Short mmCIF file of C-alpha atoms and ligand atoms in Angstrom, two decimals:
data_model
loop_
_atom_site.label_atom_id
_atom_site.label_comp_id
_atom_site.label_asym_id
_atom_site.label_seq_id
_atom_site.Cartn_x
_atom_site.Cartn_y
_atom_site.Cartn_z
CA MET A 1242 0.01 0.11 -0.23
CA ASP A 1243 1.58 3.53 -0.61
CA LEU A 1244 1.49 6.55 1.60
CA TYR A 1245 -1.35 9.01 -0.28
CA THR A 1246 -3.50 4.98 0.29
CA PHE A 1247 -2.79 4.43 4.12
CA LEU A 1248 -3.37 8.20 4.54
CA TYR A 1249 -6.66 8.49 2.44
CA ASP A 1250 -8.31 5.35 4.31
CA LEU A 1251 -7.18 6.72 7.75
CA ALA A 1252 -9.00 9.95 6.61
CA THR A 1253 -11.70 8.60 5.73
CA GLY A 1254 -12.45 5.46 8.29
CA PRO A 1255 -10.72 5.86 11.30
CA LEU A 1256 -9.63 10.04 11.79
CA LEU A 1257 -12.92 10.59 10.47
CA TRP A 1258 -14.33 8.93 13.62
CA ILE A 1259 -12.10 10.03 16.32
CA SER A 1260 -12.44 13.52 15.18
CA PHE A 1261 -15.73 13.54 15.56
CA LEU A 1262 -15.73 11.39 18.70
CA THR A 1263 -12.81 13.85 20.25
CA PHE A 1264 -15.54 16.70 19.34
CA ILE A 1265 -18.39 16.01 20.70
CA ILE A 1266 -17.66 13.68 23.94
CA GLY A 1267 -13.83 15.85 24.18
CA SER A 1268 -16.47 19.27 24.62
CA LEU A 1269 -19.45 17.68 27.08
CA PHE A 1270 -16.23 16.42 28.94
CA ARG A 1271 -14.46 20.14 29.05
CA ALA A 1272 -18.33 21.30 30.13
CA GLY A 1273 -19.05 18.56 32.74
CA LEU A 1274 -15.63 19.71 34.10
CA TYR A 1275 -16.19 23.62 34.06
CA ILE A 1276 -19.18 22.47 36.07
CA MET A 1277 -17.65 21.10 38.59
CA ALA A 1278 -15.28 23.34 38.88
CA SER A 1279 -17.74 26.06 39.42
CA ARG A 1280 -19.06 24.48 41.46
CA LYS A 1281 -16.42 24.53 44.00
CA MET A 1282 -15.32 28.20 43.76
CA ASP A 1283 -18.48 29.81 42.36
CA LYS A 1284 -20.52 28.80 45.52
CA VAL A 1285 -22.51 32.02 45.14
CA THR A 1286 -23.71 31.89 41.68
CA HIS A 1287 -25.14 28.73 42.15
CA GLU A 1288 -26.82 29.02 45.22
CA HIS A 1289 -28.41 32.09 43.54
CA PHE A 1290 -28.84 29.81 40.14
CA SER A 1291 -31.61 31.82 38.06
CA LEU A 1292 -32.82 30.41 34.49
CA LYS A 1293 -34.38 33.76 33.71
CA TYR A 1294 -30.76 35.44 34.13
CA VAL A 1295 -28.75 32.98 32.10
CA PHE A 1296 -31.70 33.39 29.45
CA LEU A 1297 -31.40 36.93 29.39
CA GLY A 1298 -27.55 36.80 29.46
CA LEU A 1299 -27.06 34.88 26.55
CA VAL A 1300 -30.25 36.43 24.65
CA ARG A 1301 -28.08 39.59 25.23
CA TRP A 1302 -24.75 38.57 24.35
CA ILE A 1303 -26.01 35.83 21.26
CA LEU A 1304 -27.70 38.77 19.59
CA PRO A 1305 -25.92 41.93 18.67
CA ILE A 1306 -27.28 44.25 21.63
CA ASN A 1307 -24.90 43.92 24.47
CA ARG A 1308 -22.13 46.93 26.05
CA SER A 1309 -19.02 45.76 23.47
CA VAL A 1310 -21.64 46.35 19.81
CA LYS A 1311 -20.82 49.97 21.01
CA LYS A 1312 -17.76 50.34 22.17
CA ASN A 1313 -16.74 48.09 19.16
CA PRO A 1314 -19.05 47.73 16.66
CA VAL A 1315 -16.70 46.73 13.36
CA PHE A 1316 -15.05 44.07 15.23
CA THR A 1317 -17.85 42.96 16.57
CA ILE A 1318 -20.04 42.88 13.27
CA LEU A 1319 -17.17 40.93 11.60
CA GLY A 1320 -16.99 38.77 14.33
CA TYR A 1321 -20.86 37.55 13.87
CA ILE A 1322 -20.47 37.44 10.36
CA PHE A 1323 -17.58 35.44 11.19
CA HIS A 1324 -18.83 32.73 13.24
CA ILE A 1325 -22.49 32.91 11.35
CA CYS A 1326 -20.11 31.26 8.58
CA LEU A 1327 -18.05 29.01 9.99
CA ILE A 1328 -21.53 27.49 11.74
CA VAL A 1329 -23.63 27.21 8.54
CA VAL A 1330 -21.11 26.49 5.79
CA PRO A 1331 -19.93 22.94 6.97
CA ILE A 1332 -23.37 21.64 8.61
CA TRP A 1333 -25.26 23.02 5.02
CA TYR A 1334 -23.04 23.16 2.54
CA VAL A 1335 -24.19 20.31 -0.86
CA GLY A 1336 -20.94 19.17 -0.81
CA HIS A 1337 -20.71 17.98 2.94
CA ILE A 1338 -24.59 16.81 3.42
CA SER A 1339 -23.83 14.56 0.66
CA LEU A 1340 -21.06 12.79 2.17
CA TRP A 1341 -23.54 12.27 5.43
CA GLU A 1342 -25.99 11.01 2.86
CA ASP A 1343 -23.64 8.35 1.32
CA SER A 1344 -23.08 7.37 4.41
CA ARG A 1345 -24.35 4.82 6.48
CA PHE A 1346 -25.96 7.08 8.65
CA GLY A 1347 -28.15 7.61 5.21
CA TRP A 1348 -28.90 11.75 6.99
CA THR A 1349 -29.41 14.08 4.75
CA TRP A 1350 -31.01 18.15 4.81
CA THR A 1351 -31.99 20.74 2.89
CA ALA A 1352 -28.74 22.55 1.57
CA ILE A 1353 -28.03 26.55 0.54
CA PRO A 1354 -27.30 27.48 -2.84
CA ASP A 1355 -23.61 26.51 -3.85
CA GLU A 1356 -22.99 30.29 -4.77
CA TRP A 1357 -24.57 31.23 -0.42
CA ALA A 1358 -21.35 28.68 0.46
CA ASP A 1359 -18.77 30.27 -1.92
CA TYR A 1360 -19.38 33.71 -0.79
CA MET A 1361 -19.77 32.98 3.26
CA THR A 1362 -16.52 30.58 2.36
CA LEU A 1363 -14.95 33.80 0.92
CA THR A 1364 -16.26 36.43 3.14
CA PHE A 1365 -15.50 34.41 5.90
CA LEU A 1366 -10.94 33.94 4.68
CA ALA A 1367 -11.11 37.42 4.23
CA ILE A 1368 -12.18 38.13 8.20
CA ALA A 1369 -10.02 35.40 9.05
CA VAL A 1370 -6.92 37.67 7.09
CA PHE A 1371 -8.27 40.79 8.89
CA PHE A 1372 -8.29 39.16 12.29
CA LEU A 1373 -4.88 37.78 12.02
CA LEU A 1374 -3.31 40.68 10.57
CA ARG A 1375 -5.46 43.06 13.59
CA ARG A 1376 -3.67 40.22 15.88
CA ILE A 1377 -0.29 40.53 14.17
CA PHE A 1378 -0.01 44.85 13.62
CA SER A 1379 -2.42 46.39 16.16
CA LYS A 1380 -0.07 46.81 19.37
CA ASP A 1381 -2.56 46.35 22.11
CA ILE A 1382 -3.66 43.31 20.63
CA ARG A 1383 -0.48 41.56 20.30
CA LEU A 1384 0.47 42.36 23.63
CA ILE A 1385 -2.48 39.96 24.93
CA SER A 1386 -1.67 37.20 22.15
CA THR A 1387 -0.64 33.96 22.90
CA PHE A 1388 1.11 32.14 19.77
CA SER A 1389 -2.03 29.60 19.87
CA ASP A 1390 -4.28 32.57 19.27
CA TYR A 1391 -2.33 33.25 16.05
CA LEU A 1392 -1.82 29.37 15.59
CA LEU A 1393 -5.93 28.80 16.24
CA LEU A 1394 -6.95 31.14 13.52
CA VAL A 1395 -5.22 29.76 10.90
CA VAL A 1396 -6.77 25.65 12.10
CA THR A 1397 -9.87 27.34 12.08
CA ALA A 1398 -9.09 29.01 8.62
CA LEU A 1399 -7.77 26.02 6.72
CA PRO A 1400 -10.37 23.76 6.07
CA PHE A 1401 -11.95 27.57 4.20
CA LEU A 1402 -9.08 28.35 2.66
CA THR A 1403 -8.50 23.64 2.12
CA GLY A 1404 -12.22 23.12 0.71
CA TYR A 1405 -12.60 26.39 -1.74
CA PHE A 1406 -9.48 25.55 -3.48
CA LEU A 1407 -10.88 21.93 -3.68
CA SER A 1408 -14.39 22.48 -4.89
CA HIS A 1409 -12.86 24.71 -7.58
CA GLY A 1410 -10.13 22.47 -8.65
CA THR A 1411 -8.14 26.45 -8.15
CA LEU A 1412 -4.39 24.25 -6.99
CA GLU A 1413 -5.73 21.34 -10.15
CA ASN A 1414 -2.37 22.26 -12.64
CA VAL A 1415 0.17 22.75 -8.86
CA SER A 1416 1.23 18.75 -8.67
CA PHE A 1417 1.49 18.08 -5.33
CA PHE A 1418 -1.82 20.08 -4.03
CA GLY A 1419 -3.32 19.14 -7.46
CA GLU A 1420 -3.41 15.21 -6.39
CA ASN A 1421 -4.06 15.65 -3.11
CA MET A 1422 -6.02 18.75 -2.50
CA GLU A 1423 -9.45 15.79 -0.92
CA LEU A 1424 -6.57 14.48 1.15
CA ILE A 1425 -5.22 17.92 2.38
CA HIS A 1426 -8.73 18.67 2.73
CA MET A 1427 -10.11 16.43 5.48
CA LEU A 1428 -7.14 16.34 7.18
CA CYS A 1429 -7.61 20.10 7.76
CA GLY A 1430 -11.22 20.01 9.22
CA GLU A 1431 -10.33 16.81 11.05
CA LEU A 1432 -7.00 18.40 12.54
CA MET A 1433 -9.25 21.20 13.65
CA LEU A 1434 -12.29 18.84 15.40
CA ILE A 1435 -9.95 17.61 17.10
CA LEU A 1436 -8.31 20.67 19.04
CA ILE A 1437 -11.74 22.06 19.49
CA PRO A 1438 -11.97 20.57 23.07
CA PHE A 1439 -8.32 20.61 23.77
CA THR A 1440 -7.69 24.68 23.53
CA LYS A 1441 -8.89 27.93 23.08
CA LEU A 1442 -11.64 26.60 20.96
CA SER A 1443 -13.50 25.09 23.11
CA HIS A 1444 -15.27 28.71 23.91
CA PHE A 1445 -17.94 27.68 21.46
CA ILE A 1446 -19.37 25.63 23.96
CA LEU A 1447 -17.77 26.97 27.74
CA PHE A 1448 -18.74 30.50 26.19
CA PHE A 1449 -22.53 29.60 27.41
CA PHE A 1450 -22.10 28.46 30.85
CA SER A 1451 -19.23 31.56 31.58
CA ARG A 1452 -21.86 33.96 30.53
CA GLY A 1453 -24.51 32.41 32.37
CA ALA A 1454 -22.56 32.42 35.44
CA THR A 1455 -21.66 35.97 35.47
CA ALA A 1456 -25.27 37.22 34.58
CA VAL A 1457 -26.31 35.36 37.23
CA GLU A 1458 -23.67 37.89 39.01
CA PHE A 1459 -24.66 40.52 37.83
CA GLY A 1460 -28.58 39.32 37.81
CA ARG A 1461 -28.19 38.98 41.15
CA ARG A 1462 -25.83 41.97 42.52
CA GLY A 1463 -28.90 44.58 40.44
CA TYR A 1464 -26.94 45.55 37.33
CA SER A 1465 -27.47 44.55 34.08
CA VAL A 1466 -27.08 41.57 32.73
C1 LIG B 1283 -22.21 28.93 19.21
C2 LIG B 1283 -20.71 28.75 19.48
C3 LIG B 1283 -19.58 29.89 19.47
C4 LIG B 1283 -19.50 31.10 20.28
C5 LIG B 1283 -20.94 31.89 21.12
C6 LIG B 1283 -17.93 31.69 20.05
C7 LIG B 1283 -17.57 33.04 20.16
C8 LIG B 1283 -17.11 33.66 20.04
C9 LIG B 1283 -16.40 34.68 20.45
C10 LIG B 1283 -17.63 36.07 21.94
C11 LIG B 1283 -15.43 35.78 20.10
C12 LIG B 1283 -14.86 36.56 20.84
C13 LIG B 1283 -14.99 38.26 20.10
C14 LIG B 1283 -15.31 38.06 18.92
O1 LIG B 1283 -14.38 37.43 17.28
O2 LIG B 1283 -16.48 38.28 18.20
C15 LIG B 1283 -15.08 34.65 19.45
C16 LIG B 1283 -13.85 34.45 18.77
C17 LIG B 1283 -13.09 33.37 17.94
N1 LIG B 1283 -13.64 32.07 17.97
FE1 LIG B 1283 -15.70 31.82 18.47
N2 LIG B 1283 -17.64 31.17 19.50
C18 LIG B 1283 -18.43 30.31 19.02
C19 LIG B 1283 -18.07 29.19 18.26
C20 LIG B 1283 -17.12 29.06 17.67
C21 LIG B 1283 -16.38 28.03 16.78
C22 LIG B 1283 -17.35 26.44 16.84
C23 LIG B 1283 -15.27 27.67 16.55
C24 LIG B 1283 -14.21 27.46 15.77
C25 LIG B 1283 -13.83 25.59 15.49
C26 LIG B 1283 -14.90 29.55 16.75
C27 LIG B 1283 -13.45 30.32 16.30
C28 LIG B 1283 -13.58 31.59 16.94
C29 LIG B 1283 -11.63 32.05 16.62
C30 LIG B 1283 -10.83 31.91 16.09
C31 LIG B 1283 -11.35 32.85 17.72
C32 LIG B 1283 -10.71 34.00 17.73
C33 LIG B 1283 -10.87 35.13 16.53
C34 LIG B 1283 -9.61 36.22 16.66
O3 LIG B 1283 -8.41 35.60 16.54
O4 LIG B 1283 -10.58 37.56 16.97
N3 LIG B 1283 -15.74 30.06 17.29
N4 LIG B 1283 -15.65 33.14 19.84
C1 LIG B 1284 -14.12 16.62 9.33
C2 LIG B 1284 -13.95 16.36 7.63
C3 LIG B 1284 -14.44 16.73 6.71
C4 LIG B 1284 -14.76 16.35 5.66
C5 LIG B 1284 -14.52 14.68 5.03
C6 LIG B 1284 -14.62 16.93 4.50
C7 LIG B 1284 -15.24 16.85 3.21
C8 LIG B 1284 -15.50 17.40 1.61
C9 LIG B 1284 -16.07 17.58 0.01
C10 LIG B 1284 -15.24 16.20 -0.61
C11 LIG B 1284 -15.28 18.92 -0.37
C12 LIG B 1284 -16.10 19.42 -1.92
C13 LIG B 1284 -17.33 19.16 -1.90
C14 LIG B 1284 -17.20 19.34 -3.83
O1 LIG B 1284 -16.85 19.70 -4.59
O2 LIG B 1284 -18.67 19.31 -4.04
C15 LIG B 1284 -15.22 19.87 0.70
C16 LIG B 1284 -15.10 20.95 0.19
C17 LIG B 1284 -15.56 21.87 1.57
N1 LIG B 1284 -15.43 22.21 2.99
FE1 LIG B 1284 -15.48 20.39 3.90
N2 LIG B 1284 -15.11 18.45 4.93
C18 LIG B 1284 -14.53 18.03 5.90
C19 LIG B 1284 -14.29 19.01 6.80
C20 LIG B 1284 -14.62 20.36 6.38
C21 LIG B 1284 -14.87 21.93 8.15
C22 LIG B 1284 -14.55 21.34 9.26
C23 LIG B 1284 -14.59 22.29 7.48
C24 LIG B 1284 -15.16 24.23 7.94
C25 LIG B 1284 -14.99 24.26 9.29
C26 LIG B 1284 -15.08 22.59 6.38
C27 LIG B 1284 -15.17 23.58 4.78
C28 LIG B 1284 -15.26 23.16 3.54
C29 LIG B 1284 -15.56 24.25 2.41
C30 LIG B 1284 -15.94 25.80 3.49
C31 LIG B 1284 -16.04 23.63 1.35
C32 LIG B 1284 -16.02 24.02 -0.11
C33 LIG B 1284 -17.00 25.11 -0.20
C34 LIG B 1284 -17.34 26.28 -1.33
O3 LIG B 1284 -17.56 25.29 -2.20
O4 LIG B 1284 -17.16 26.92 -1.29
N3 LIG B 1284 -14.81 20.90 5.92
N4 LIG B 1284 -15.54 19.32 2.37
#
């Protein structure tokens, strides 16, 4: 068996399972650890737990009706668009849905039009480049950025870049990339999924707990959540 066949079988078989299971189980585990730690450390928050404050706090932060919108409108709006593309494209892109349909699960759902997937991918990539340049060139942000902040931004953007190349045959004439883009894309997607529970990318789930806890704390003290 040559190296390509070995890697291709790995990426379409065991590694696909490992990446999805690591993402799902790892994220639930991180959430569990967070709840256990906060039960010990934030006893007051748990004693005053209120679903109403949690709900109000999350709604204000998920919809753009919080203070950071006014403080930093451009960055906040770009952040929203970035996350909408990040969640919508991989789930509702027709090329991905047909993979689920052909899989042992046979799942299918309505896709977004191909042009939308293209525009959203390019928009996402443009914002990712902007975020990267902002981290590199803005002195204040560079000071609080760690190596992993840069790396994770790149890890998040790579499946979009390689997915776009793959579906458009962009580098088809460049020998190495032309022959291997499908494999490269799958490995990039799998790397991102595997890294989520172990890195700051776990904020996709921890965000809800930490924002919820802050809302309870603010609400109990009579501040605006
Ligand atoms: C519903 C789920 C999610 C929520 C509520 C959320 C929330 C946030 C917030 C509040 C920020 C900081 C400010 C901003 O950029 O607007 C952020 C940044 C970021 N998020 Fe998310 N996120 C979610 C899902 C994800 C996922 C699934 C990924 C990737 C796997 C991701 C990748 C990133 C990255 C790379 C940044 C840093 C951007 C930079 O360098 O400034 N997010 N997210
Ligand atoms: C985990 C395993 C993954 C597999 C097996 C996979 C597979 C594929 C395949 C086969 C295509 C091309 C379909 C076609 O040409 O019709 C594609 C395109 C694409 N994928 Fe993935 N993918 C994976 C993960 C991801 C992830 C995690 C993201 C983003 C977060 C992503 C984003 C994209 C994008 C943006 C496109 C191109 C959309 C466009 O046409 O502009 N993929 N993927």
